[in-house]
Short mmCIF file of C-alpha atoms and ligand atoms in Angstrom, two decimals:
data_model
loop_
_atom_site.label_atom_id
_atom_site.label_comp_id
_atom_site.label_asym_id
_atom_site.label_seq_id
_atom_site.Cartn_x
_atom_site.Cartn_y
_atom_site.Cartn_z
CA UNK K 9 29.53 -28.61 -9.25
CA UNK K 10 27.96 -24.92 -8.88
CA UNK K 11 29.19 -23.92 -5.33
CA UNK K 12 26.58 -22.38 -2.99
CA UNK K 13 28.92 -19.42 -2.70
CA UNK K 14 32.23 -18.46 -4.05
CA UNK K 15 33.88 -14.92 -3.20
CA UNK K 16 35.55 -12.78 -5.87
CA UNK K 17 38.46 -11.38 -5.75
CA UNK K 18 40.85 -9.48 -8.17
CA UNK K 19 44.19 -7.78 -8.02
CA UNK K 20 43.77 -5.67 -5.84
CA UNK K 21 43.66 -7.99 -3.18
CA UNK K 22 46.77 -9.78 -4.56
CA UNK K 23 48.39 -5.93 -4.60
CA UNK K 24 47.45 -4.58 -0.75
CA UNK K 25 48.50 -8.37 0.57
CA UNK K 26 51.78 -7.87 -1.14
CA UNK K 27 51.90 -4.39 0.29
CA UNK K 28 51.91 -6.49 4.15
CA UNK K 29 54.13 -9.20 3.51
CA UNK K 30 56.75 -6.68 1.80
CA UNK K 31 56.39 -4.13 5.01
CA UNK K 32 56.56 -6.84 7.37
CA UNK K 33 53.06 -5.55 8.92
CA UNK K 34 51.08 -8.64 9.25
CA UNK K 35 49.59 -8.17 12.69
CA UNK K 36 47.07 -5.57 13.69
CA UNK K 37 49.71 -3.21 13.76
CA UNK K 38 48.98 -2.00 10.46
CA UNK K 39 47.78 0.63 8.78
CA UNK K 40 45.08 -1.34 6.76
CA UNK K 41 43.21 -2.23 9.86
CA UNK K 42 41.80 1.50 11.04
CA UNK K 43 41.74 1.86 6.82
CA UNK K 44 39.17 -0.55 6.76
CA UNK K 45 37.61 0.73 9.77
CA UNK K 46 37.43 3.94 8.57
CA UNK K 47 36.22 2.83 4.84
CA UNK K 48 33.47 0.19 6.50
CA UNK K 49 31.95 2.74 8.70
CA UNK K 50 31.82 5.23 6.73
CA UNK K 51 30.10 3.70 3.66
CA UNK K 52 27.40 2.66 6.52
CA UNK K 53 27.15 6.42 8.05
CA UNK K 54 28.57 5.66 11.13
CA UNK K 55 31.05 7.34 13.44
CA UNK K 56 33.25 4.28 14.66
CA UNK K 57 34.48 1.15 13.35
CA UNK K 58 35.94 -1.28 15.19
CA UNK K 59 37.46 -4.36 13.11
CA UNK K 60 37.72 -8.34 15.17
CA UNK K 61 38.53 -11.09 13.86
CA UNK K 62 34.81 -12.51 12.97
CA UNK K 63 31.07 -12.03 13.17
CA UNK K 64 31.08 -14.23 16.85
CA UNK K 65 33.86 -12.30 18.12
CA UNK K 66 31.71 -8.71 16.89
CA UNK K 67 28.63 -10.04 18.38
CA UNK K 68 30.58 -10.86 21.60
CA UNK K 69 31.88 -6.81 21.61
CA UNK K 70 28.53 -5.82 21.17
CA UNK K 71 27.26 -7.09 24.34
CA UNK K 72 30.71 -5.99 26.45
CA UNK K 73 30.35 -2.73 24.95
CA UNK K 74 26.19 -2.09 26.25
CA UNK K 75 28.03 -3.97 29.43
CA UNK K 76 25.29 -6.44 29.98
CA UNK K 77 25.28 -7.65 33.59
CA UNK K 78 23.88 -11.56 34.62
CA UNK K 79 20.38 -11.81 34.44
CA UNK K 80 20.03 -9.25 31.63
CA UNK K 81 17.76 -10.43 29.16
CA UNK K 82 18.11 -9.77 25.24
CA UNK K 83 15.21 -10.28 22.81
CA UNK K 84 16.10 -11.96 19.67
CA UNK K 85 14.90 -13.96 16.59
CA UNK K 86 14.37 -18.18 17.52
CA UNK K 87 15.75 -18.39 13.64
CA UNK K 88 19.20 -16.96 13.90
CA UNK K 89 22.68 -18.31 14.09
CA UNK K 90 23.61 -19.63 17.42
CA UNK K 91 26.35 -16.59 17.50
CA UNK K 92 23.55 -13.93 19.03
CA UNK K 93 22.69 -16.54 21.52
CA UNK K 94 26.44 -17.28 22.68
CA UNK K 95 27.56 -13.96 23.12
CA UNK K 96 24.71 -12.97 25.50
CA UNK K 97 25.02 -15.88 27.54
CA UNK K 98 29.09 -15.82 27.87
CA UNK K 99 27.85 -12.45 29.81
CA UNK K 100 25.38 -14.16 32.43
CA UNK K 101 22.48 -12.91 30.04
CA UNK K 102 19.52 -14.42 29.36
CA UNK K 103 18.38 -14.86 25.42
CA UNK K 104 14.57 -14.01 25.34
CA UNK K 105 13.05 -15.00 21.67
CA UNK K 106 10.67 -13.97 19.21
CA UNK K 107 9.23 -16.11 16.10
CA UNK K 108 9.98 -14.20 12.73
CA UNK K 109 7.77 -13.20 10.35
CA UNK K 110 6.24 -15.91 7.21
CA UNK K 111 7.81 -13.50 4.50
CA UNK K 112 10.86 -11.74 5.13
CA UNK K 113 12.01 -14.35 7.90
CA UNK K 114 12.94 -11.24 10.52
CA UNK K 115 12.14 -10.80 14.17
CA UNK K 116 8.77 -10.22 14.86
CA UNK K 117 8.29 -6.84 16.45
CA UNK K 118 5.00 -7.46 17.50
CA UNK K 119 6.73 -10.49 19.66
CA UNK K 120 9.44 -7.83 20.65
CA UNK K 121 7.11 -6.32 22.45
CA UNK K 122 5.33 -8.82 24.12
CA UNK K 123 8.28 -10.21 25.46
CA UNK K 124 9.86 -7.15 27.46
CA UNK K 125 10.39 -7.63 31.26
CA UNK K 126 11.66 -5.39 34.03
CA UNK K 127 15.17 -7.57 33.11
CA UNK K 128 15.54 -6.39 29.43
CA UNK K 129 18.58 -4.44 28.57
CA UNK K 130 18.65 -5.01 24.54
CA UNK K 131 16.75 -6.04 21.44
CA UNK K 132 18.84 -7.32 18.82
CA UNK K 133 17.21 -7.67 15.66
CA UNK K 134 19.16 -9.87 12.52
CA UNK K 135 18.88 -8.89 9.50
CA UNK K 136 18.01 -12.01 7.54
CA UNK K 137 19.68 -12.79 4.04
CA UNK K 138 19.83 -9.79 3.10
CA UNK K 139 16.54 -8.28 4.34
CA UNK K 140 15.75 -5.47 6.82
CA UNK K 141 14.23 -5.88 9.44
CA UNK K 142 11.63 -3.66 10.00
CA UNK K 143 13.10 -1.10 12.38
CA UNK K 144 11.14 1.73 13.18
CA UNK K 145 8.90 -0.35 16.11
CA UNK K 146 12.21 -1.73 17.58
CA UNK K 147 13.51 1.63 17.88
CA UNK K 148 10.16 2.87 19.27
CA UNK K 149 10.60 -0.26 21.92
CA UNK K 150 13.98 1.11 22.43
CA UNK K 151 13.32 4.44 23.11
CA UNK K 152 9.76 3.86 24.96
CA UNK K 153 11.61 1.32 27.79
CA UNK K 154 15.38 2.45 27.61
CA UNK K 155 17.01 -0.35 25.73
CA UNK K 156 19.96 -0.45 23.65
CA UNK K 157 19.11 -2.28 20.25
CA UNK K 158 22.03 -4.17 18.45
CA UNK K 159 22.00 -5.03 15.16
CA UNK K 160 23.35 -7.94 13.46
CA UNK K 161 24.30 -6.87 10.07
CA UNK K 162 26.16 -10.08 9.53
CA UNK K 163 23.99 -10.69 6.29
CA UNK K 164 23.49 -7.11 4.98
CA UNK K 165 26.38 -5.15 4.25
CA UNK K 166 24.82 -2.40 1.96
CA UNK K 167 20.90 -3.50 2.72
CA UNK K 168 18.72 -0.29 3.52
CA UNK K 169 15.92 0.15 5.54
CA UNK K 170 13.99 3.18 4.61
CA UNK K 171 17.05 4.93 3.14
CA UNK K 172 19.27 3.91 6.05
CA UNK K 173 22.06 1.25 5.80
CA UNK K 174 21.50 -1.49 8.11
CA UNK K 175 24.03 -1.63 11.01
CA UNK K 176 23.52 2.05 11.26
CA UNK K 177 20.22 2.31 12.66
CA UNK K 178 20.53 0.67 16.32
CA UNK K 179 22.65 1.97 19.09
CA UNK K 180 25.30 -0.33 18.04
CA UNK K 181 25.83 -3.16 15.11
CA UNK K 182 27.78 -6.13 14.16
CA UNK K 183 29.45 -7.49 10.72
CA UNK K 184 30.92 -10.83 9.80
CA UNK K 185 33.35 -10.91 6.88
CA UNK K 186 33.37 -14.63 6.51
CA UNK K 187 34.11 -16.08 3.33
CA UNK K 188 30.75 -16.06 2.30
CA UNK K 189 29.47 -13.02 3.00
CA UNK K 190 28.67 -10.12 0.75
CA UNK K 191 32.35 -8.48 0.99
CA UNK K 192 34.92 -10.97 2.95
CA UNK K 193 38.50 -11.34 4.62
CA UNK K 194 38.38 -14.90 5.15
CA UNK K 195 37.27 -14.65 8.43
CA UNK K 196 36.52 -11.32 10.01
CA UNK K 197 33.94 -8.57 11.76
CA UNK K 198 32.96 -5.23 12.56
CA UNK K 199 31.57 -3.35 15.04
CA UNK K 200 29.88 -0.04 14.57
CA UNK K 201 28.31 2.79 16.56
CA UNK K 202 28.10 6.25 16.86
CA UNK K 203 28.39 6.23 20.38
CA UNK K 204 32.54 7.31 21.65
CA UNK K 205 32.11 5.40 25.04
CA UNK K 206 30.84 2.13 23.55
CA UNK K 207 33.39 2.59 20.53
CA UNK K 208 35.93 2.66 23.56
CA UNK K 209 34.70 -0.40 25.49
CA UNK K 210 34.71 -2.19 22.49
CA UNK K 211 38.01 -1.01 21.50
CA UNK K 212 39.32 -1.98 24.74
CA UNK K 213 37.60 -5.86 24.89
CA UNK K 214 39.19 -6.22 21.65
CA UNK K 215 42.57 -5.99 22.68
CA UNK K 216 42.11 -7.84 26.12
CA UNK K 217 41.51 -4.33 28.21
CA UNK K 218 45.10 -3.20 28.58
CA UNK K 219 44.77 0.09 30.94
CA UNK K 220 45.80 2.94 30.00
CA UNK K 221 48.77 3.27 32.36
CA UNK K 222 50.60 0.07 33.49
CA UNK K 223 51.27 -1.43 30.40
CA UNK K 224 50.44 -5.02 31.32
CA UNK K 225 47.91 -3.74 34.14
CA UNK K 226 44.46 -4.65 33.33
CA UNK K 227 41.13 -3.09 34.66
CA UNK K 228 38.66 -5.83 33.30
CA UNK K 229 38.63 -9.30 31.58
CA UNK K 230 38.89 -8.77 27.99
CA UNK K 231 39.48 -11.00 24.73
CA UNK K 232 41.69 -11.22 22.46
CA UNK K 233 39.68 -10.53 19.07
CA UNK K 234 42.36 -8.34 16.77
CA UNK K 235 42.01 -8.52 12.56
CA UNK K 236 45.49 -9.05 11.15
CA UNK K 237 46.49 -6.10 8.67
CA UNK K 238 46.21 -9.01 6.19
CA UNK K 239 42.39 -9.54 6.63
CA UNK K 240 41.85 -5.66 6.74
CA UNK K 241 44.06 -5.33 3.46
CA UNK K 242 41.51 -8.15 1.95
CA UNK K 243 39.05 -6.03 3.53
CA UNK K 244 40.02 -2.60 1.88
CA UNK K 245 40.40 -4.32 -2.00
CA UNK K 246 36.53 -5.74 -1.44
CA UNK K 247 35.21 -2.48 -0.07
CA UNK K 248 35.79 -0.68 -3.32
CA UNK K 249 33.81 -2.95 -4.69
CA UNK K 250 31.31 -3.61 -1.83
CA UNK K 251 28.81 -1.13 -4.68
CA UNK K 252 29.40 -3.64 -7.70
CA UNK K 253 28.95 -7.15 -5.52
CA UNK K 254 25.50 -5.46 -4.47
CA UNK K 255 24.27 -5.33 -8.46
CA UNK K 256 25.52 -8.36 -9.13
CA UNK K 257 23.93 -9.95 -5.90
CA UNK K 258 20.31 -7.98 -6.87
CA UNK K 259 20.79 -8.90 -10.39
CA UNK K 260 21.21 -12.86 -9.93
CA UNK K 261 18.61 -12.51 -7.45
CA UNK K 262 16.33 -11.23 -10.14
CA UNK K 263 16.99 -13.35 -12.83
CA UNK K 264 16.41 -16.40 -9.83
CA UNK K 265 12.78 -14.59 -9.21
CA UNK K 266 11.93 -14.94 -12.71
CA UNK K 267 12.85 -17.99 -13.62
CA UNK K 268 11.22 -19.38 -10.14
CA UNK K 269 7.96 -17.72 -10.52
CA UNK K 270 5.56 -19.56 -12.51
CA UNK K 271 7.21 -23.09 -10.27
CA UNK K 272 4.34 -24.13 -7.67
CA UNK K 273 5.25 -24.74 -4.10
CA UNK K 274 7.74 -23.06 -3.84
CA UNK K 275 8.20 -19.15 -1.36
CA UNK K 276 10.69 -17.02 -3.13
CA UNK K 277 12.32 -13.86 -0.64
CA UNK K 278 10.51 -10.90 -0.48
CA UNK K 279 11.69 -7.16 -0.63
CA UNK K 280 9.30 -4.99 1.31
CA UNK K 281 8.45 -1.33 -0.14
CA UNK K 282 10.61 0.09 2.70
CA UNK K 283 13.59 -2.58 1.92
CA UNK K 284 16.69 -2.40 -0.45
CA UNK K 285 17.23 -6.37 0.21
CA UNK K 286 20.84 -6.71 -1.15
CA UNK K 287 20.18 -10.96 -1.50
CA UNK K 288 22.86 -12.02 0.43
CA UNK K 289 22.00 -15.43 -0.10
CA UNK K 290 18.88 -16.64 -2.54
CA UNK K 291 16.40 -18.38 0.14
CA UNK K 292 13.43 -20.24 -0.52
CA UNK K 293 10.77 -22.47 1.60
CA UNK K 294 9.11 -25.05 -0.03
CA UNK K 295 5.22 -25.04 0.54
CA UNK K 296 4.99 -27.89 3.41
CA UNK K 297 1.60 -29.67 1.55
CA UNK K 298 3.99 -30.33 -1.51
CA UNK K 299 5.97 -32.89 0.86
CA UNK K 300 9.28 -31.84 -0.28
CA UNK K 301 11.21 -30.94 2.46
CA UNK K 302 14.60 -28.74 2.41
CA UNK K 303 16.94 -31.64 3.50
CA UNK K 304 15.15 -33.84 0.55
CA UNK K 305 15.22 -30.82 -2.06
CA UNK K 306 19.49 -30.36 -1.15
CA UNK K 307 19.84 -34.12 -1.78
CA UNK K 308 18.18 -34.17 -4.96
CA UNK K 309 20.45 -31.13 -6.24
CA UNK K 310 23.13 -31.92 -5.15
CA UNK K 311 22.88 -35.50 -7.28
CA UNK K 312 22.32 -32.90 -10.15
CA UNK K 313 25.94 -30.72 -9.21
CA UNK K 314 24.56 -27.86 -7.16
CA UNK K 315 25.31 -27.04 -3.86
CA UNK K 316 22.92 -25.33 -1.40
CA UNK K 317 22.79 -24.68 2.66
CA UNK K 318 19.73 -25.85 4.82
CA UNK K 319 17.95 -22.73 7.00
CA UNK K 320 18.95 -22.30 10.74
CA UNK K 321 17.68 -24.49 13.30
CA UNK K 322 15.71 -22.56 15.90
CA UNK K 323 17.64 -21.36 19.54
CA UNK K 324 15.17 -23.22 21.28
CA UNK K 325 15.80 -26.12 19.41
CA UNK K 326 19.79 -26.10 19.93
CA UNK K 327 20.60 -28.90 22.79
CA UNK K 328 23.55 -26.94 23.99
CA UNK K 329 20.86 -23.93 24.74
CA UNK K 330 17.81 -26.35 26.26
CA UNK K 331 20.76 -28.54 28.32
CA UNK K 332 21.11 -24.81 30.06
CA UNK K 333 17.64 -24.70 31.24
CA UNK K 334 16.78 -22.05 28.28
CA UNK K 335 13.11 -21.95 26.27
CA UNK K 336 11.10 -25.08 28.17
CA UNK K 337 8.39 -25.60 26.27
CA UNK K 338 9.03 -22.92 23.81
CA UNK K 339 7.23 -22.79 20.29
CA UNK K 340 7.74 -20.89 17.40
CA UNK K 341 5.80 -22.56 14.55
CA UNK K 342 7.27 -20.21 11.63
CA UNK K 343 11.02 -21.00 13.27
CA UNK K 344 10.45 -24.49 12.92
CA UNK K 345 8.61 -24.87 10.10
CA UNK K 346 11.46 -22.95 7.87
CA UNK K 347 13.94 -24.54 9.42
CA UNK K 348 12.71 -28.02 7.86
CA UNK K 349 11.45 -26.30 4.44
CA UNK K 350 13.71 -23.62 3.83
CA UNK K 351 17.14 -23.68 1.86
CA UNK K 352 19.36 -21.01 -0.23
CA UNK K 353 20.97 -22.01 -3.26
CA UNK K 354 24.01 -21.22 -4.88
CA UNK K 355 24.56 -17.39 -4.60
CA UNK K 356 28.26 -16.57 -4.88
CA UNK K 357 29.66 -13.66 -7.08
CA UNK K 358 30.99 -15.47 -9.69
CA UNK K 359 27.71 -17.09 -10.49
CA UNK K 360 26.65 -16.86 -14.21
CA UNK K 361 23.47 -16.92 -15.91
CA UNK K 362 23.52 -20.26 -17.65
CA UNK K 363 24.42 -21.72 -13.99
CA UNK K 364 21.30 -20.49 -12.54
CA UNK K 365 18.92 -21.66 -15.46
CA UNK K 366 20.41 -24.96 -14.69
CA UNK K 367 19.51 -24.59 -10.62
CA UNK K 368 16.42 -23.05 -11.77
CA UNK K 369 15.40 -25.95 -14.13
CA UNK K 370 16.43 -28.71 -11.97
CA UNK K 371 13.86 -27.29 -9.09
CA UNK K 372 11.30 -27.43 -11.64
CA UNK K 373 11.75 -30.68 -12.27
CA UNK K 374 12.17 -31.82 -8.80
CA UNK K 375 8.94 -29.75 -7.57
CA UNK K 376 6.96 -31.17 -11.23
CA UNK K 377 8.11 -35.14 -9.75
C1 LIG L 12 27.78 -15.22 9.58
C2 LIG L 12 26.92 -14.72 10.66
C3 LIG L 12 27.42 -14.43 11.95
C4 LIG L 12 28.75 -14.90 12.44
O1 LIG L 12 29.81 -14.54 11.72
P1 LIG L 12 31.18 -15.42 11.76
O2 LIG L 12 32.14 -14.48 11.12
O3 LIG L 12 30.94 -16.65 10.96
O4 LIG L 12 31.51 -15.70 13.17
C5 LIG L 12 26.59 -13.80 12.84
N1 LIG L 12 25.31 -13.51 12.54
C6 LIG L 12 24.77 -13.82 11.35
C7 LIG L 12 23.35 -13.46 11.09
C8 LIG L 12 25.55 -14.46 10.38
O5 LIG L 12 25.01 -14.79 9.21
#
């Protein structure tokens, strides 16, 4: 079987692990956690880290720290991961989406715009597989109606828009270092911003909102959401690689391109002049008049030993969102349609070349059936 991701790890993780279990420093209270921090934001060029324990959890900081209040509204993508969605509502907020765009599969910004009310406090744009979105008209939003913009960076550790790491161009950002993702801890996340209040706030939500002079005395509600010094010693082995995982991410992503060209029917990912898309997963949408769907095209490769991971399914398609009364009626025809046609394929680190000839050949054959 060729997995549809597999992380890599060396002995360095195996080393800084050992390091915890021979100190005894296994909780948060360790001195890999504000390491990692430190590393993670500043390989993105940003002032503050703050390390949870995953990409929900970050997500869920993100909209303590811009203190959304009920009834605040927060643009987003439809095609996400239900993560952006939950965190705003556990607030009282209100998700407001966009469709995303045919090619790179990002928030439409012309949408963004369309879409602001006297009620919107935030635009969070997600970066998707890999790919920037294109941020200079959601900062422009931003700035022109006094909105905070949070990026979720979930999928693009190391992707660039116009010279700028993403997560480091909105007001504030979030990670997830889930076992698939570019660099991992298992499970994990990050939060970043330049701004020292909102690196406070989100400090404080993380750790349940102790105040600062009764020691069990606490000001507001907060959550629970502390790394162990075992993820964050995980986390410090992969970020001195975080540089080589990109190559090797661009490079199979290449070799997939090529190989994929010349096959008819089929949408390979784009990278936009103003992109460094680090491929955080190898996506394609298969042409609709072809009748292959995605679900069809898994089931067929996975009878030939390769795994591969259907696109998301659109917010306003998710019961748990429309049994709250959210998006009646709501359409967004490039949402749906790549959520039936689109699918990534194996992707991990470890991947080799002969292993994605065989992926590549097998879609030929499937598409030339
Ligand atoms: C993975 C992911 C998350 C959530 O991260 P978890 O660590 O799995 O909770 C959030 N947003 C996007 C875009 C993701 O891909």
């Amino acid at each position: 079987m060729i997995p549809v991701n597999e992380p890599l790890f060396g002995n360095r993780e195996k080393a800084l692990l050992g390091e915890c279990i021979d100190t005894g420093w296994v909780s948060s209270e360790g001195p890999f956690v504000q390491k990692f921090e430190k590393m993670f934001a500043s390989y993105a060029g940003v002032e503050h880290g703050i390390a949870v324990c995953n990409g929900t959890a970050a997500l869920d900081v993100t909209i303590a720290a811009i203190n959304l209040k009920p009834g605040d509204e927060v643009i987003m993508p439809a095609f996400t991961i239900i993560s952006c969605a939950i965190a705003v509502v556990t607030h009282g907020g209100i998700p407001v989406l966009t469709d995303v765009e045919p090619d790179t599969w990002c928030m439409d910004t012309n949408q963004a715009a369309a879409r602001i009310t006297p009620r919107t406090r935030a635009i969070m744009p997600v970066h998707m597989y890999g790919h920037p979105v294109d941020m200079d008209p959601v900062m422009a939003l931003a700035e022109k109606y006094n909105l905070y913009v949070i990026e979720d960076a979930a999928e693009a550790h190391g992707a660039e828009y116009k010279g700028r790491k993403c997560g480091s161009i909105g007001h504030i950002s979030a990670f997830s270092f889930y076992a698939n993702k570019i660099i991992t801890t298992g499970e994990g996340g990050m939060v970043l911003t330049n701004s020292s209040p909102m690196a406070e706030r989100a400090r404080s939500y993380r750790n349940l909102c102790f105040g600062p002079d009764r020691q069990f005395s606490h000001p507001e509600l907060g959550r629970n959401y502390r790394m162990t010094n075992l993820q964050a010693a995980v986390g410090v082995a992969q970020m001195e690689r975080i540089d080589e995982f990109i190559v090797i991410k661009r490079r199979n992503a290449a070799l997939y391109t090529e190989l994929l060209s010349n096959v008819r029917g089929i949408q390979l990912p784009v990278e936009k002049p103003w992109a460094k898309n680090v491929y955080w997963m190898y996506s394609i949408v298969l042409d609709k008049d072809t009748g292959v769907d995605a679900k069809s095209m898994a089931n067929e490769l996975k009878t030939r030993g390769i795994g591969t991971r259907p696109f998301f399914t659109g917010m306003h398609e998710q019961p748990a969102l429309q049994n709250m009364g959210l998006f009646k009626g709501e359409r967004y025809p490039v949402s749906e349609e790549i959520a039936r046609q689109g699918l990534y394929l194996p992707s991990g680190l470890t991947l080799t070349v002969t292993q994605i000839e065989k992926v590549c050949t097998a879609i030929k054959e499937i598409m030339e059936a």
